[in-house]
CSV table of C-alpha atoms in Angstrom, one decimal:
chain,number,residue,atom,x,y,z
A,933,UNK,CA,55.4,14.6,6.1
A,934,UNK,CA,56.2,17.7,8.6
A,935,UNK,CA,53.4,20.5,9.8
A,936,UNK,CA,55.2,22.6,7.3
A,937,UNK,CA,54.5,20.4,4.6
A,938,UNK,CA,51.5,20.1,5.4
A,939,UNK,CA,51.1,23.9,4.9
A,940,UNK,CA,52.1,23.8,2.0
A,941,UNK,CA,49.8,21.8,0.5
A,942,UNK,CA,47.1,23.7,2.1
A,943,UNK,CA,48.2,27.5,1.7
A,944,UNK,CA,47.7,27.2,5.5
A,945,UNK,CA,48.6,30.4,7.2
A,946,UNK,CA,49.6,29.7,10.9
A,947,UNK,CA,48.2,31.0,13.8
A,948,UNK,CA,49.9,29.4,16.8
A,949,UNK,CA,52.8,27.4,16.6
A,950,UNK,CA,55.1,28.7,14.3
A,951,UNK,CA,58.5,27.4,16.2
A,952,UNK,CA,57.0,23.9,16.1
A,953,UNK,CA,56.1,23.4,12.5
A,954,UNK,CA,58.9,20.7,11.6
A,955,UNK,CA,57.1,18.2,13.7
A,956,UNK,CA,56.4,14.9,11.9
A,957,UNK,CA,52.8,14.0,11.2
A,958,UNK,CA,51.7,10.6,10.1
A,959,UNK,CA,48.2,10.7,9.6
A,960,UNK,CA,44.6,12.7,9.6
A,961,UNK,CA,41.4,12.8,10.5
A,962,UNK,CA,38.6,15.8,9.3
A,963,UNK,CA,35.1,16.0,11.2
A,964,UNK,CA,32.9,18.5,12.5
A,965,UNK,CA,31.7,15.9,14.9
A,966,UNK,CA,34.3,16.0,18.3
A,967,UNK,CA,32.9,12.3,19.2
A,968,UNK,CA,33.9,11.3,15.9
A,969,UNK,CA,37.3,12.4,16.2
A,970,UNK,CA,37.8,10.8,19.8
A,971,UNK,CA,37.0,7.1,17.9
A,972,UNK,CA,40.1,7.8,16.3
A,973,UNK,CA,43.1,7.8,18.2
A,974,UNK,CA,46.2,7.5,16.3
A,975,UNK,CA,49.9,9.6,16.7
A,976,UNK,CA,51.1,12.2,15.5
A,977,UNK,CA,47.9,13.2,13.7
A,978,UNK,CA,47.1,16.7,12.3
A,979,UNK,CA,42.5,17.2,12.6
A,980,UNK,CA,40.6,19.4,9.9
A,981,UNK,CA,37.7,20.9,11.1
A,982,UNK,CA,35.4,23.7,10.2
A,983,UNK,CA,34.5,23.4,14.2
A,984,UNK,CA,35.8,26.7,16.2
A,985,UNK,CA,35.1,26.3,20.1
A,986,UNK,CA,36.9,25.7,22.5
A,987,UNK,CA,35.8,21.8,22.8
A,988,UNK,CA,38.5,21.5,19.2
A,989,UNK,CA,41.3,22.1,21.5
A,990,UNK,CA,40.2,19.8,24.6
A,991,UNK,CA,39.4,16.8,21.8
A,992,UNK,CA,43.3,17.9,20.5
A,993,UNK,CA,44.8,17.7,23.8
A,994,UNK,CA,42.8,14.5,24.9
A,995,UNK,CA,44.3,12.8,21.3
A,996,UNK,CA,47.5,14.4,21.4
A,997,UNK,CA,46.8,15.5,18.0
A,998,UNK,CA,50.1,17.7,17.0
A,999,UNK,CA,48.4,20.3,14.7
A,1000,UNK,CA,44.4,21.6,14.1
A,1001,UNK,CA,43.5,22.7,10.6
A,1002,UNK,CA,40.9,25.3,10.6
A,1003,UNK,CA,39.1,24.7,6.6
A,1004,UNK,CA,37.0,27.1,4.7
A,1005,UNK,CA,39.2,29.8,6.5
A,1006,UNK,CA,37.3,30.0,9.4
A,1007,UNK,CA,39.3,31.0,12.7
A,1008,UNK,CA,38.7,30.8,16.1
A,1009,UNK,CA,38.2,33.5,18.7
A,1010,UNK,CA,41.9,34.6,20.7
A,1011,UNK,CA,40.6,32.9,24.1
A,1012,UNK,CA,40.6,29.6,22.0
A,1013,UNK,CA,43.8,29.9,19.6
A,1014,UNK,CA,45.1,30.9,23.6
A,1015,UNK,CA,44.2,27.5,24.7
A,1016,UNK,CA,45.9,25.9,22.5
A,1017,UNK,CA,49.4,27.9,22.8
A,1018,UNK,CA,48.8,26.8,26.5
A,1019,UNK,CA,48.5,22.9,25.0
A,1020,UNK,CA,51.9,23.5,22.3
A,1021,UNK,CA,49.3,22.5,19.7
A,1022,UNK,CA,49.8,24.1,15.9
A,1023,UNK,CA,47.1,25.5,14.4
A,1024,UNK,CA,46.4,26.5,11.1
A,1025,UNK,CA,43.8,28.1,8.4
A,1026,UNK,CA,43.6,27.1,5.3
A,1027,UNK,CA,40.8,28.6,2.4
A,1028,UNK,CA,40.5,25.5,1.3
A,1029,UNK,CA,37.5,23.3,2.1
A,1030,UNK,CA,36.7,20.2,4.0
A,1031,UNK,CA,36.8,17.9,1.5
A,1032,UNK,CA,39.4,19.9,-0.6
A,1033,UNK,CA,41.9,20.0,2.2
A,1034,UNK,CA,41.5,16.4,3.0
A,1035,UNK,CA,42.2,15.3,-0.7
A,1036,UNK,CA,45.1,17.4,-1.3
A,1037,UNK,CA,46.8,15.9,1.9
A,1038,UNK,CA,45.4,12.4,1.2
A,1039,UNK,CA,46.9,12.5,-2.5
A,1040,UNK,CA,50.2,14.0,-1.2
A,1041,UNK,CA,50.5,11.1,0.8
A,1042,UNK,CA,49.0,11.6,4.3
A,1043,UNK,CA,47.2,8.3,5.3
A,1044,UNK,CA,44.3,8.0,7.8
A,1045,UNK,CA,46.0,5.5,9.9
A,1046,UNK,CA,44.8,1.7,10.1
A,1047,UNK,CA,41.9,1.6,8.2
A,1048,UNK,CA,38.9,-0.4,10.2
A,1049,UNK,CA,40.4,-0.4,13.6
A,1050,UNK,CA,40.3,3.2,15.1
A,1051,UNK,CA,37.7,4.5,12.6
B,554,UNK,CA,53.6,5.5,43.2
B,555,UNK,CA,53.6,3.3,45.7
B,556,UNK,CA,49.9,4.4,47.3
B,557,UNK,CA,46.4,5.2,45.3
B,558,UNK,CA,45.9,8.3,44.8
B,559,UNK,CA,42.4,9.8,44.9
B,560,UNK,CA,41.1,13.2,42.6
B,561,UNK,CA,37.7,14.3,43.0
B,562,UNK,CA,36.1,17.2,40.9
B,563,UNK,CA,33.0,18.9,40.4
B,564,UNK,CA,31.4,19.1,37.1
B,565,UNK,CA,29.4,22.1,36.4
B,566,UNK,CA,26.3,22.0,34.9
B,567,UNK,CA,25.4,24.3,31.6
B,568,UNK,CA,28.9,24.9,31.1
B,569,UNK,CA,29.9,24.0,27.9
B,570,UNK,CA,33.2,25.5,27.6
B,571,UNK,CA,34.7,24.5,30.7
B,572,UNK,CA,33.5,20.8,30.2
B,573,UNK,CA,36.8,18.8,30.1
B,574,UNK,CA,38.4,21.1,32.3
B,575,UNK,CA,38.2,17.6,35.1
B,576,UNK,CA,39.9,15.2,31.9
B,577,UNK,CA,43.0,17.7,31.0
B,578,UNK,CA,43.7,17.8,35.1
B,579,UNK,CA,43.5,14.0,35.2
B,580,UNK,CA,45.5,14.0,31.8
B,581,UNK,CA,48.6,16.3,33.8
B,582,UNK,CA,48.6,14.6,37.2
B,583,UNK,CA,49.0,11.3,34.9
B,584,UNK,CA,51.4,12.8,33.2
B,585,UNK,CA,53.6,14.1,36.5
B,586,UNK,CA,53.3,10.3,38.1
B,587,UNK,CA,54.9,8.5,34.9
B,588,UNK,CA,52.1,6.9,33.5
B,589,UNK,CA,52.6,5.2,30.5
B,590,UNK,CA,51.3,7.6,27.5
B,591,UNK,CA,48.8,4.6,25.9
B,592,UNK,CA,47.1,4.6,29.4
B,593,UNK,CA,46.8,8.0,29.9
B,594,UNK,CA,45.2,8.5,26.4
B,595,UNK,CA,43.0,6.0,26.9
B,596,UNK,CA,41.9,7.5,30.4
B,597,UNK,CA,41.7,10.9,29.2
B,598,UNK,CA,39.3,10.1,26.2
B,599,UNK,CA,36.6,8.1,27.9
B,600,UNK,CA,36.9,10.4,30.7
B,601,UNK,CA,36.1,13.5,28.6
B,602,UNK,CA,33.2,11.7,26.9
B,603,UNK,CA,31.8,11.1,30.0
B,604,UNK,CA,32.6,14.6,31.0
B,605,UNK,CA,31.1,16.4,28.3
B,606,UNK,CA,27.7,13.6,28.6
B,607,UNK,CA,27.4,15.1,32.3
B,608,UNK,CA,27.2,18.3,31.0
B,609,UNK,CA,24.7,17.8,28.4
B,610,UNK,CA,22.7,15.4,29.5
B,611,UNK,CA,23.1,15.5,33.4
B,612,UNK,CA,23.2,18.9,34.8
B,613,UNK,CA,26.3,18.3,35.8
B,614,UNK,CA,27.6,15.4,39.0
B,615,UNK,CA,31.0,14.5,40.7
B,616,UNK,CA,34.0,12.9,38.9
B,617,UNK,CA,36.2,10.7,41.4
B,618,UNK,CA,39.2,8.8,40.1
B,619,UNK,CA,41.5,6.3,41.7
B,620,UNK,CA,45.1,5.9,40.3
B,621,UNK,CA,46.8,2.8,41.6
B,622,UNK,CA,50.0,1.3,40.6
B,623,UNK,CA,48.4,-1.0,38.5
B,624,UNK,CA,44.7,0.6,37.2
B,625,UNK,CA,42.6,3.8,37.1
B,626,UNK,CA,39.5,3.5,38.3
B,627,UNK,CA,37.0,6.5,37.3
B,628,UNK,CA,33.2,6.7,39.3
B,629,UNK,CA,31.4,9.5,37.6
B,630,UNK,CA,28.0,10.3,39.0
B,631,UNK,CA,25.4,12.1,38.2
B,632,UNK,CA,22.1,13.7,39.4
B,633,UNK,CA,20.3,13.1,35.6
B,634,UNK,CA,17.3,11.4,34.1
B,635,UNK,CA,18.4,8.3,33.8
B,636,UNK,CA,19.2,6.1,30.6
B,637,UNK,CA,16.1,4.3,29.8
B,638,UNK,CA,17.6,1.8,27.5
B,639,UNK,CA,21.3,1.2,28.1
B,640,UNK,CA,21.7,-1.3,25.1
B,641,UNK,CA,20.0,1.4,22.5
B,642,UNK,CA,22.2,3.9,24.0
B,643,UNK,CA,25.4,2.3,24.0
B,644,UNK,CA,24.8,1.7,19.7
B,645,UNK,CA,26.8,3.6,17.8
B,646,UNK,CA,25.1,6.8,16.4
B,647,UNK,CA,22.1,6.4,18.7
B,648,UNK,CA,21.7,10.1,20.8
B,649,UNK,CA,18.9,11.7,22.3
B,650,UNK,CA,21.2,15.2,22.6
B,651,UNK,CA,19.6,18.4,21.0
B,652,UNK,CA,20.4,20.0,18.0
B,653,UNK,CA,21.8,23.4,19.6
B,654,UNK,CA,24.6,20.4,21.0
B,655,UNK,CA,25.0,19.0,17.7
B,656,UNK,CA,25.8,22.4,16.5
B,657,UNK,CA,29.1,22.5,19.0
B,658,UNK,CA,30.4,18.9,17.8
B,659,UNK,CA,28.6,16.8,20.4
B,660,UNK,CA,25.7,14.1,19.7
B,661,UNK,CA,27.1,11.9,17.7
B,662,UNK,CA,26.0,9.0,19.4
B,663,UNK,CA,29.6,8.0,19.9
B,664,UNK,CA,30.0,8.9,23.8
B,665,UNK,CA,29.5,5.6,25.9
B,666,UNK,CA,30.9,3.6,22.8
B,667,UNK,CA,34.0,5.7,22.7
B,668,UNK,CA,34.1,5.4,26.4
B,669,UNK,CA,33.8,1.3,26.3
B,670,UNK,CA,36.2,1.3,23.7
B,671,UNK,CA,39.1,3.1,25.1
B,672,UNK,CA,38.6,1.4,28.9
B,673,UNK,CA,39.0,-2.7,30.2
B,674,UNK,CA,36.0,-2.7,32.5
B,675,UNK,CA,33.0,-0.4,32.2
B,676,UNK,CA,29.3,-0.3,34.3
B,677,UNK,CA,26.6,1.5,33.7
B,678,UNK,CA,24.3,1.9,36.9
B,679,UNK,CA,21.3,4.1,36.1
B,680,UNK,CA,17.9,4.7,37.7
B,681,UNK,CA,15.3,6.7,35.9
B,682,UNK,CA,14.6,10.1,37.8
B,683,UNK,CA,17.5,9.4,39.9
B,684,UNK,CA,20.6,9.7,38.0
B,685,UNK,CA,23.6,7.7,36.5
B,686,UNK,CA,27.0,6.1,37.9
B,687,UNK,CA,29.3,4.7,35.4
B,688,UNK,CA,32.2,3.3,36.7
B,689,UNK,CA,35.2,2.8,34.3
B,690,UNK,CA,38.8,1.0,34.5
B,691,UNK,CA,41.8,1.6,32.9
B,692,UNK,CA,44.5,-1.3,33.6
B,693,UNK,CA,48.0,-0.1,33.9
């Protein structure tokens, strides 16, 4: 599925990115935990968090992760959502909640990559 | 790249939000010399791990990494405590970082065994009161 798509799904509103939406994204990972995230390493990967500092965007730009999903509509101060215009990330906030947002994108078809290696 | 090239940097201690300021410079200059985008990914993750564990647990140290033409070669050193037990810390899930760290996404225990993970060769030199040298390779 694209970004948009994603969106979709998600009632997401966008907050940085909106020329690069129609990117392709193959899988996901949601955690609150940054260390958890960097064990996965997979491309073109969109990350759910309910984290908002700016340590989100660093683990983004170490993954190359292609969009962040802020849950439970939370959203980040502007000197983070300006770190990751800097990086060409997407970001996004969606009302939905953690485990909400991950279903609807898991059910819609959104896998979580190999299951056993990265994870 | 026909010669190494060497980057040095100077981690701040206490700094939270600049921690992995060192790991997205490495990740650029990596970048600019053609690097292969597996290898860079690799370097930048276990890099910022060990990053962001110098700034929690470490009060900070020096960063120096190596890029030959065939490997990356990362020394970071630190100033710290010390790891007492380098086979309980390098267990999944296993941290000794406070809450208030837990509370910004760090402390999962998954540092050293992310950073082990994503490199070919890693050493762990530590002595207790004295601090810690890790030195990591990433093969080309």
């Amino acid at each position: 599925m694209t970004v948009r798509d994603a969106m979709g799904i998600l009632d997401a509103t966008v907050l940085v990115g909106e020329d690069n939406l129609d990117q392709e994204v193959r899988s996901a990972c949601g955690s609150d935990m940054m260390s958890d995230v960097l064990a996965f390493s997979k491309d073109h990967s969109i990350l759910l968090t309910g984290l908002c500092n700016p340590q989100v965007i660093r683990t983004a730009e170490m993954l190359d992760i292609v969009c962040i999903i802020f849950v439970r509509g939370k959203r980040p101060d502007d000197a983070v959502l300006d770190m990751a215009r800097d990086r060409d990330l997407v970001v996004l906030s969606t009302q939905h909640r953690m485990f909400s947002s991950c279903g609807l994108l898991y059910k819609a078809g959104l896998g979580a990559g190999a299951f056993g290696g990265a994870l | 790249m026909a010669e190494a090239i060497r980057l040095t940097y100077e981690i701040s201690p206490d700094d939270f939000t600049r921690a992995g300021e060192a790991s997205s410079d490495v990740k650029k200059k990596l970048r600019s010399l053609g690097v292969s985008p597996d290898a860079i990914r690799k370097v930048a993750i276990a890099m910022y791990e060990g990053e962001i564990n110098m700034v929690i647990h470490a009060e900070g140290g020096i960063i120096t990494v190596d890029i030959s033409p065939d490997k990356i070669v990362m020394i970071l050193a630190d100033k710290g405590p010390g790891i007492p037990d380098i086979e309980q810390a390098m267990q999944a899930g296993w941290s000794t970082a406070p809450n208030e760290i837990r509370s910004l996404g760090f402390g999962a225990g998954m540092g050293l065994p992310n950073m082990k993970k994503y490199t070919d060769e890693m050493t762990i030199d530590t002595v207790i009161g004295k601090g810690t040298t890790i030195t990591m390779v990433v093969k080309i």
